[in-house]
mmCIF file of C-alpha atoms and ligand atoms in Angstrom:
data_model
loop_
_atom_site.group_PDB
_atom_site.id
_atom_site.type_symbol
_atom_site.label_atom_id
_atom_site.label_comp_id
_atom_site.label_asym_id
_atom_site.label_seq_id
_atom_site.Cartn_x
_atom_site.Cartn_y
_atom_site.Cartn_z
ATOM 1 C CA UNK C 72 3.312 213.261 -14.554
ATOM 2 C CA UNK C 73 4.464 211.728 -17.825
ATOM 3 C CA UNK C 74 5.343 208.055 -17.511
ATOM 4 C CA UNK C 75 7.164 206.084 -20.209
ATOM 5 C CA UNK C 76 6.964 202.295 -20.056
ATOM 6 C CA UNK C 77 9.497 200.375 -22.158
ATOM 7 C CA UNK C 78 7.982 197.272 -23.711
ATOM 8 C CA UNK C 79 9.642 194.781 -26.013
ATOM 9 C CA UNK C 80 8.235 192.200 -28.409
ATOM 10 C CA UNK C 81 9.960 188.842 -27.913
ATOM 11 C CA UNK C 82 9.618 185.303 -29.288
ATOM 12 C CA UNK C 83 7.052 183.291 -27.307
ATOM 13 C CA UNK C 84 8.832 182.164 -24.111
ATOM 14 C CA UNK C 85 7.783 178.547 -24.696
ATOM 15 C CA UNK C 86 8.876 178.396 -28.355
ATOM 16 C CA UNK C 87 12.073 176.586 -29.270
ATOM 17 C CA UNK C 88 14.505 179.280 -30.347
ATOM 18 C CA UNK C 89 17.145 178.909 -33.046
ATOM 19 C CA UNK C 90 20.036 181.040 -34.205
ATOM 20 C CA UNK C 91 20.079 182.016 -37.887
ATOM 21 C CA UNK C 92 23.138 181.731 -40.138
ATOM 22 C CA UNK C 93 23.566 185.508 -39.732
ATOM 23 C CA UNK C 94 24.318 185.059 -36.003
ATOM 24 C CA UNK C 95 20.965 186.555 -35.004
ATOM 25 C CA UNK C 96 18.060 184.953 -33.215
ATOM 26 C CA UNK C 97 15.581 183.544 -35.761
ATOM 27 C CA UNK C 98 12.511 185.568 -34.803
ATOM 28 C CA UNK C 99 10.548 184.973 -38.020
ATOM 29 C CA UNK C 100 9.859 181.265 -37.409
ATOM 30 C CA UNK C 101 8.284 181.682 -33.958
ATOM 31 C CA UNK C 102 5.243 183.506 -32.608
ATOM 32 C CA UNK C 103 5.987 186.846 -31.014
ATOM 33 C CA UNK C 104 4.438 188.203 -27.836
ATOM 34 C CA UNK C 105 4.726 191.099 -25.413
ATOM 35 C CA UNK C 106 7.660 190.371 -23.068
ATOM 36 C CA UNK C 107 5.949 188.820 -20.004
ATOM 37 C CA UNK C 108 8.038 190.852 -17.580
ATOM 38 C CA UNK C 109 7.006 194.125 -19.213
ATOM 39 C CA UNK C 110 3.387 193.459 -18.269
ATOM 40 C CA UNK C 111 4.428 194.103 -14.648
ATOM 41 C CA UNK C 112 5.904 197.460 -15.710
ATOM 42 C CA UNK C 113 2.660 198.433 -17.475
ATOM 43 C CA UNK C 114 0.584 197.326 -14.463
ATOM 44 C CA UNK C 115 2.734 199.339 -12.053
ATOM 45 C CA UNK C 116 2.378 202.467 -14.194
ATOM 46 C CA UNK C 117 -1.415 201.990 -14.267
ATOM 47 C CA UNK C 118 -1.503 201.519 -10.486
ATOM 48 C CA UNK C 119 0.553 204.679 -9.952
ATOM 49 C CA UNK C 120 -1.788 206.731 -12.134
ATOM 50 C CA UNK C 121 -4.867 205.252 -10.440
ATOM 51 C CA UNK C 122 -3.489 205.974 -6.969
ATOM 52 C CA UNK C 123 -2.579 209.550 -7.850
ATOM 53 C CA UNK C 124 -5.663 210.559 -9.792
ATOM 54 C CA UNK C 125 -8.226 212.745 -8.037
ATOM 55 C CA UNK C 126 -11.028 210.436 -9.124
ATOM 56 C CA UNK C 127 -8.933 207.335 -8.418
ATOM 57 C CA UNK C 128 -9.635 206.197 -11.961
ATOM 58 C CA UNK C 129 -6.955 205.659 -14.579
ATOM 59 C CA UNK C 130 -6.666 208.059 -17.465
ATOM 60 C CA UNK C 131 -8.872 210.978 -18.323
ATOM 61 C CA UNK C 132 -8.519 214.172 -16.417
ATOM 62 C CA UNK C 133 -5.820 212.893 -14.074
ATOM 63 C CA UNK C 134 -3.068 214.899 -15.774
ATOM 64 C CA UNK C 135 -0.954 211.756 -15.869
ATOM 65 C CA UNK C 136 -0.128 209.915 -19.057
ATOM 66 C CA UNK C 137 1.395 206.527 -19.811
ATOM 67 C CA UNK C 138 3.253 206.211 -23.115
ATOM 68 C CA UNK C 139 4.693 202.904 -24.257
ATOM 69 C CA UNK C 140 8.121 203.018 -25.885
ATOM 70 C CA UNK C 141 9.093 200.071 -28.050
ATOM 71 C CA UNK C 142 11.972 199.433 -30.405
ATOM 72 C CA UNK C 143 11.546 196.558 -32.804
ATOM 73 C CA UNK C 144 10.352 195.437 -36.228
ATOM 74 C CA UNK C 145 7.078 196.788 -37.636
ATOM 75 C CA UNK C 146 5.127 193.824 -36.279
ATOM 76 C CA UNK C 147 6.137 194.882 -32.740
ATOM 77 C CA UNK C 148 2.988 197.033 -32.832
ATOM 78 C CA UNK C 149 1.027 193.798 -32.134
ATOM 79 C CA UNK C 150 2.684 193.498 -28.705
ATOM 80 C CA UNK C 151 2.209 197.203 -28.112
ATOM 81 C CA UNK C 152 -1.562 196.850 -28.744
ATOM 82 C CA UNK C 153 -1.768 194.346 -25.904
ATOM 83 C CA UNK C 154 -0.132 196.822 -23.511
ATOM 84 C CA UNK C 155 -2.467 199.564 -24.790
ATOM 85 C CA UNK C 156 -5.461 197.321 -24.116
ATOM 86 C CA UNK C 157 -4.304 197.009 -20.487
ATOM 87 C CA UNK C 158 -4.802 200.795 -20.231
ATOM 88 C CA UNK C 159 -1.722 202.739 -21.428
ATOM 89 C CA UNK C 160 -2.615 205.914 -23.322
ATOM 90 C CA UNK C 161 -0.463 205.815 -26.451
ATOM 91 C CA UNK C 162 2.758 204.418 -27.861
ATOM 92 C CA UNK C 163 5.907 205.246 -29.781
ATOM 93 C CA UNK C 164 7.398 202.417 -31.846
ATOM 94 C CA UNK C 165 10.899 202.955 -33.208
ATOM 95 C CA UNK C 166 11.406 200.773 -36.221
ATOM 96 C CA UNK C 167 14.095 200.939 -38.876
ATOM 97 C CA UNK C 168 15.849 198.276 -40.985
ATOM 98 C CA UNK C 169 19.177 199.590 -39.665
ATOM 99 C CA UNK C 170 18.182 198.466 -36.157
ATOM 100 C CA UNK C 171 18.054 194.712 -36.944
ATOM 101 C CA UNK C 172 20.427 192.826 -34.629
ATOM 102 C CA UNK C 173 20.925 195.783 -32.283
ATOM 103 C CA UNK C 174 22.901 195.092 -29.136
ATOM 104 C CA UNK C 175 22.263 196.566 -25.703
ATOM 105 C CA UNK C 176 24.308 199.710 -26.356
ATOM 106 C CA UNK C 177 22.457 200.483 -29.584
ATOM 107 C CA UNK C 178 19.050 199.646 -28.064
ATOM 108 C CA UNK C 179 19.596 201.880 -25.047
ATOM 109 C CA UNK C 180 20.828 204.767 -27.208
ATOM 110 C CA UNK C 181 17.694 204.695 -29.372
ATOM 111 C CA UNK C 182 15.246 204.242 -26.471
ATOM 112 C CA UNK C 183 16.969 207.030 -24.501
ATOM 113 C CA UNK C 184 16.632 209.459 -27.424
ATOM 114 C CA UNK C 185 12.898 208.740 -27.761
ATOM 115 C CA UNK C 186 12.422 209.144 -23.992
ATOM 116 C CA UNK C 187 14.431 212.380 -23.885
ATOM 117 C CA UNK C 188 12.408 213.867 -26.755
ATOM 118 C CA UNK C 189 9.186 212.957 -24.921
ATOM 119 C CA UNK C 190 10.166 214.803 -21.720
ATOM 120 C CA UNK C 191 9.121 211.994 -19.356
ATOM 121 C CA UNK C 192 9.351 212.192 -15.539
ATOM 122 C CA UNK C 193 9.439 208.490 -14.925
ATOM 123 C CA UNK C 194 10.556 205.502 -16.998
ATOM 124 C CA UNK C 195 9.411 202.028 -15.971
ATOM 125 C CA UNK C 196 10.935 198.854 -17.460
ATOM 126 C CA UNK C 197 10.668 195.141 -16.836
ATOM 127 C CA UNK C 198 13.681 193.511 -15.186
ATOM 128 C CA UNK C 199 14.761 191.684 -18.300
ATOM 129 C CA UNK C 200 13.598 190.494 -21.686
ATOM 130 C CA UNK C 201 12.818 186.785 -21.959
ATOM 131 C CA UNK C 202 14.837 186.478 -25.188
ATOM 132 C CA UNK C 203 18.173 188.183 -24.555
ATOM 133 C CA UNK C 204 17.938 188.350 -20.733
ATOM 134 C CA UNK C 205 20.720 190.900 -20.367
ATOM 135 C CA UNK C 206 18.928 192.950 -17.734
ATOM 136 C CA UNK C 207 21.040 195.976 -18.555
ATOM 137 C CA UNK C 208 18.755 198.284 -20.518
ATOM 138 C CA UNK C 209 17.263 200.079 -17.466
ATOM 139 C CA UNK C 210 20.741 200.874 -16.078
ATOM 140 C CA UNK C 211 21.968 201.998 -19.491
ATOM 141 C CA UNK C 212 18.899 204.218 -19.933
ATOM 142 C CA UNK C 213 19.464 205.872 -16.542
ATOM 143 C CA UNK C 214 23.087 206.571 -17.444
ATOM 144 C CA UNK C 215 22.310 207.927 -20.903
ATOM 145 C CA UNK C 216 19.446 210.124 -19.625
ATOM 146 C CA UNK C 217 21.207 211.261 -16.457
ATOM 147 C CA UNK C 218 18.189 209.997 -14.453
ATOM 148 C CA UNK C 219 18.268 208.326 -11.045
ATOM 149 C CA UNK C 220 18.375 204.535 -11.314
ATOM 150 C CA UNK C 221 16.126 202.390 -9.101
ATOM 151 C CA UNK C 222 16.267 198.804 -10.322
ATOM 152 C CA UNK C 223 14.728 195.467 -9.263
ATOM 153 C CA UNK C 224 11.839 197.136 -7.454
ATOM 154 C CA UNK C 225 9.604 194.731 -5.521
ATOM 155 C CA UNK C 226 7.399 197.623 -4.412
ATOM 156 C CA UNK C 227 7.148 201.265 -5.340
ATOM 157 C CA UNK C 228 5.788 204.396 -3.690
ATOM 158 C CA UNK C 229 5.453 207.948 -5.030
ATOM 159 C CA UNK C 230 5.432 210.820 -2.518
ATOM 160 C CA UNK C 231 5.492 214.271 -4.103
ATOM 161 C CA UNK C 232 8.310 214.106 -6.601
ATOM 162 C CA UNK C 233 10.137 211.388 -4.688
ATOM 163 C CA UNK C 234 10.059 207.732 -5.657
ATOM 164 C CA UNK C 235 10.870 205.014 -3.106
ATOM 165 C CA UNK C 236 11.376 201.359 -3.875
ATOM 166 C CA UNK C 237 12.133 198.157 -2.004
ATOM 167 C CA UNK C 238 14.963 196.667 -4.066
ATOM 168 C CA UNK C 239 15.014 192.878 -4.169
ATOM 169 C CA UNK C 240 18.535 191.457 -4.104
ATOM 170 C CA UNK C 241 19.899 187.974 -3.448
ATOM 171 C CA UNK C 242 21.015 189.191 -0.002
ATOM 172 C CA UNK C 243 17.783 190.834 1.100
ATOM 173 C CA UNK C 244 15.732 193.948 0.546
ATOM 174 C CA UNK C 245 17.179 197.454 0.217
ATOM 175 C CA UNK C 246 15.021 200.548 0.730
ATOM 176 C CA UNK C 247 16.008 203.196 -1.791
ATOM 177 C CA UNK C 248 14.597 206.515 -2.926
ATOM 178 C CA UNK C 249 15.358 209.219 -5.461
ATOM 179 C CA UNK C 250 13.760 212.366 -6.818
ATOM 180 C CA UNK C 251 12.262 212.160 -10.288
ATOM 181 C CA UNK C 252 13.200 211.919 -13.099
ATOM 182 C CA UNK C 253 14.070 208.288 -12.556
ATOM 183 C CA UNK C 254 14.321 204.952 -14.335
ATOM 184 C CA UNK C 255 12.795 202.019 -12.477
ATOM 185 C CA UNK C 256 12.832 198.326 -13.302
ATOM 186 C CA UNK C 257 10.278 196.120 -11.596
ATOM 187 C CA UNK C 258 10.424 192.441 -10.617
ATOM 188 C CA UNK C 259 7.598 189.945 -11.072
ATOM 189 C CA UNK C 260 6.570 189.987 -7.408
ATOM 190 C CA UNK C 261 5.558 193.661 -7.540
ATOM 191 C CA UNK C 262 2.001 193.086 -8.777
ATOM 192 C CA UNK C 263 -0.433 190.877 -10.675
ATOM 193 C CA UNK C 264 -0.847 192.277 -14.209
ATOM 194 C CA UNK C 265 -4.485 192.769 -15.179
ATOM 195 C CA UNK C 266 -6.037 190.978 -18.147
ATOM 196 C CA UNK C 267 -7.155 193.380 -20.864
ATOM 197 C CA UNK C 268 -10.933 193.801 -20.641
ATOM 198 C CA UNK C 269 -13.139 193.701 -23.751
ATOM 199 C CA UNK C 270 -13.617 197.464 -23.351
ATOM 200 C CA UNK C 271 -9.836 197.885 -23.100
ATOM 201 C CA UNK C 272 -9.240 195.828 -26.239
ATOM 202 C CA UNK C 273 -11.767 197.890 -28.217
ATOM 203 C CA UNK C 274 -10.356 201.182 -26.856
ATOM 204 C CA UNK C 275 -6.802 200.119 -27.783
ATOM 205 C CA UNK C 276 -7.757 199.907 -31.451
ATOM 206 C CA UNK C 277 -8.279 203.690 -31.457
ATOM 207 C CA UNK C 278 -5.185 204.649 -29.453
ATOM 208 C CA UNK C 279 -2.314 206.375 -31.231
ATOM 209 C CA UNK C 280 0.816 204.440 -32.096
ATOM 210 C CA UNK C 281 3.439 206.813 -33.497
ATOM 211 C CA UNK C 282 6.032 205.070 -35.615
ATOM 212 C CA UNK C 283 9.469 206.677 -35.771
ATOM 213 C CA UNK C 284 12.538 205.913 -37.830
ATOM 214 C CA UNK C 285 16.118 206.647 -36.834
ATOM 215 C CA UNK C 286 15.995 209.769 -39.014
ATOM 216 C CA UNK C 287 12.891 210.963 -37.109
ATOM 217 C CA UNK C 288 14.897 210.691 -33.892
ATOM 218 C CA UNK C 289 17.827 212.534 -35.474
ATOM 219 C CA UNK C 290 20.098 209.503 -35.214
ATOM 220 C CA UNK C 291 22.279 209.077 -38.327
ATOM 221 C CA UNK C 292 22.487 205.307 -38.418
ATOM 222 C CA UNK C 293 22.707 202.842 -35.611
ATOM 223 C CA UNK C 294 24.246 199.445 -35.888
ATOM 224 C CA UNK C 295 25.341 197.100 -33.127
ATOM 225 C CA UNK C 296 28.703 197.725 -31.456
ATOM 226 C CA UNK C 297 29.148 193.968 -31.111
ATOM 227 C CA UNK C 298 28.521 190.972 -33.387
ATOM 228 C CA UNK C 299 27.878 187.278 -32.676
ATOM 229 C CA UNK C 300 30.561 185.460 -34.704
ATOM 230 C CA UNK C 301 29.573 181.905 -33.898
ATOM 231 C CA UNK C 302 27.192 179.939 -31.717
ATOM 232 C CA UNK C 303 26.592 176.316 -30.767
ATOM 233 C CA UNK C 304 23.787 174.499 -29.009
ATOM 234 C CA UNK C 305 24.433 173.639 -25.384
ATOM 235 C CA UNK C 306 25.653 169.996 -25.262
ATOM 236 C CA UNK C 307 23.098 167.544 -23.821
ATOM 237 C CA UNK C 308 23.549 166.689 -20.136
ATOM 238 C CA UNK C 309 25.686 163.629 -19.393
ATOM 239 C CA UNK C 310 24.327 160.577 -17.611
ATOM 240 C CA UNK C 311 25.776 161.606 -14.214
ATOM 241 C CA UNK C 312 27.547 159.500 -11.590
ATOM 242 C CA UNK C 313 25.690 157.320 -9.112
ATOM 243 C CA UNK C 314 27.426 156.647 -5.815
ATOM 244 C CA UNK C 315 26.043 153.697 -3.844
ATOM 245 C CA UNK C 316 26.933 153.775 -0.156
ATOM 246 C CA UNK C 317 28.867 150.680 0.790
ATOM 247 C CA UNK C 318 30.708 152.438 3.602
ATOM 248 C CA UNK C 319 32.889 154.567 1.282
ATOM 249 C CA UNK C 320 30.261 156.956 -0.153
ATOM 250 C CA UNK C 321 31.559 159.994 1.788
ATOM 251 C CA UNK C 322 35.093 159.532 0.462
ATOM 252 C CA UNK C 323 33.862 158.961 -3.088
ATOM 253 C CA UNK C 324 31.732 162.077 -2.892
ATOM 254 C CA UNK C 325 34.657 164.216 -1.724
ATOM 255 C CA UNK C 326 36.832 162.694 -4.479
ATOM 256 C CA UNK C 327 34.143 163.495 -7.057
ATOM 257 C CA UNK C 328 33.938 167.116 -5.897
ATOM 258 C CA UNK C 329 37.733 167.464 -5.686
ATOM 259 C CA UNK C 330 38.197 166.225 -9.278
ATOM 260 C CA UNK C 331 35.900 169.007 -10.401
ATOM 261 C CA UNK C 332 37.683 171.527 -8.165
ATOM 262 C CA UNK C 333 34.461 172.121 -6.243
ATOM 263 C CA UNK C 334 36.135 171.631 -2.838
HETATM 264 C C1 FAD A 218 21.350 185.760 -30.036
HETATM 265 C C2 FAD A 218 21.573 187.066 -29.396
HETATM 266 C C3 FAD A 218 22.854 187.560 -29.291
HETATM 267 C C4 FAD A 218 23.067 188.769 -28.696
HETATM 268 N N1 FAD A 218 24.339 189.229 -28.594
HETATM 269 C C5 FAD A 218 24.571 190.423 -28.026
HETATM 270 C C6 FAD A 218 25.896 190.927 -27.897
HETATM 271 O O1 FAD A 218 26.863 190.290 -28.308
HETATM 272 N N2 FAD A 218 26.069 192.133 -27.284
HETATM 273 C C7 FAD A 218 25.016 192.848 -26.795
HETATM 274 O O2 FAD A 218 25.205 193.938 -26.262
HETATM 275 N N3 FAD A 218 23.742 192.389 -26.902
HETATM 276 C C8 FAD A 218 23.491 191.186 -27.488
HETATM 277 N N4 FAD A 218 22.221 190.725 -27.572
HETATM 278 C C9 FAD A 218 21.180 191.471 -26.879
HETATM 279 C C10 FAD A 218 20.129 192.073 -27.747
HETATM 280 O O3 FAD A 218 20.592 192.947 -28.615
HETATM 281 C C11 FAD A 218 19.073 192.613 -26.787
HETATM 282 O O4 FAD A 218 17.846 192.166 -27.214
HETATM 283 C C12 FAD A 218 18.969 194.122 -26.671
HETATM 284 O O5 FAD A 218 20.203 194.695 -26.518
HETATM 285 C C13 FAD A 218 18.115 194.533 -25.467
HETATM 286 O O6 FAD A 218 18.580 193.894 -24.334
HETATM 287 P P1 FAD A 218 17.647 192.888 -23.570
HETATM 288 O O7 FAD A 218 16.534 192.474 -24.436
HETATM 289 O O8 FAD A 218 18.504 191.845 -23.002
HETATM 290 O O9 FAD A 218 17.075 193.864 -22.471
HETATM 291 P P2 FAD A 218 17.016 193.726 -20.913
HETATM 292 O O10 FAD A 218 18.029 194.643 -20.364
HETATM 293 O O11 FAD A 218 17.005 192.288 -20.478
HETATM 294 O O12 FAD A 218 15.546 194.303 -20.771
HETATM 295 C C14 FAD A 218 15.111 195.023 -19.623
HETATM 296 C C15 FAD A 218 13.936 195.867 -19.997
HETATM 297 O O13 FAD A 218 14.323 196.877 -20.922
HETATM 298 C C16 FAD A 218 13.247 197.158 -21.812
HETATM 299 N N5 FAD A 218 13.653 196.862 -23.198
HETATM 300 C C17 FAD A 218 14.655 196.064 -23.639
HETATM 301 N N6 FAD A 218 14.699 196.053 -24.980
HETATM 302 C C18 FAD A 218 13.702 196.853 -25.408
HETATM 303 C C19 FAD A 218 13.230 197.258 -26.686
HETATM 304 N N7 FAD A 218 13.791 196.823 -27.814
HETATM 305 N N8 FAD A 218 12.180 198.098 -26.747
HETATM 306 C C20 FAD A 218 11.594 198.560 -25.610
HETATM 307 N N9 FAD A 218 11.987 198.206 -24.381
HETATM 308 C C21 FAD A 218 13.021 197.378 -24.278
HETATM 309 C C22 FAD A 218 12.079 196.286 -21.363
HETATM 310 O O14 FAD A 218 11.320 196.990 -20.421
HETATM 311 C C23 FAD A 218 12.796 195.132 -20.676
HETATM 312 O O15 FAD A 218 11.993 194.431 -19.731
HETATM 313 C C24 FAD A 218 21.971 189.494 -28.182
HETATM 314 C C25 FAD A 218 20.687 188.999 -28.293
HETATM 315 C C26 FAD A 218 20.470 187.795 -28.888
HETATM 316 C C27 FAD A 218 19.075 187.283 -28.985
#
């Protein structure tokens, strides 16, 4: 089984983010890290390989491979190394100046082409990136690839060539299954990502990261379909209204809610 795990480099979740004059997120002035939520995708791929290897050990001889797919600037390889040190086998990084400021449509097109060329059976993504938080790439990948789409997986099981998930929704849990090939996105509750071991960190230094340009993927040029024209910081929160109960608090509360068309 060939598993692709999509991993993205994002600005550190705790860093204060700013928009540049070009309408893009200023990524240069903040530290970059592996998207936290993608660590769960890497962990789940490792667990799948471990559970389905004759020796019950990840990697060698199992016939299963885990390839990381990342689109981003050249320095995105730093985030990819972290995922390699967790135990993935190799990585493909798609980097090209024409990709700066890509939107979700452009990103999914490029990732889908790399995945299609690689002939993968299973694609695992995080639920969302911590910078753009669109949570649409997995669905777009499934559509572009013509793969089954199993998103928001809180647990995952592989039986033969069939994948089953428990899909976490705001209403409850849905049991879903589909034959491979499939695209899966996983939620945080699915597992506890492992820390890279010293051995893993050393091994990652020797693992292959293949860098590809748009031309390598046979894509002419790829710019965003959409453009951010303007942006403004969210206004600070107001002081709020304090209602002291002197026998009329209920009425005042209803009035307050009615003014805001909340009741
Ligand atoms: C300021 C700003 C404005 C934006 N405006 C727009 C806009 O107007 N229109 C628009 O369509 N998009 C816009 N974007 C979204 C931006 O282009 C996204 O970063 C990109 O489209 C990917 O979407 P996402 O990161 O939200 O992915 P999500 O769908 O949240 O990510 C889900 C999963 O997909 C995978 N994934 C996502 N991106 C990558 C990647 N590059 N490489 C590998 N795996 C990946 C990861 O596994 C991730 O966990 C904007 C972003 C910013 C920061």
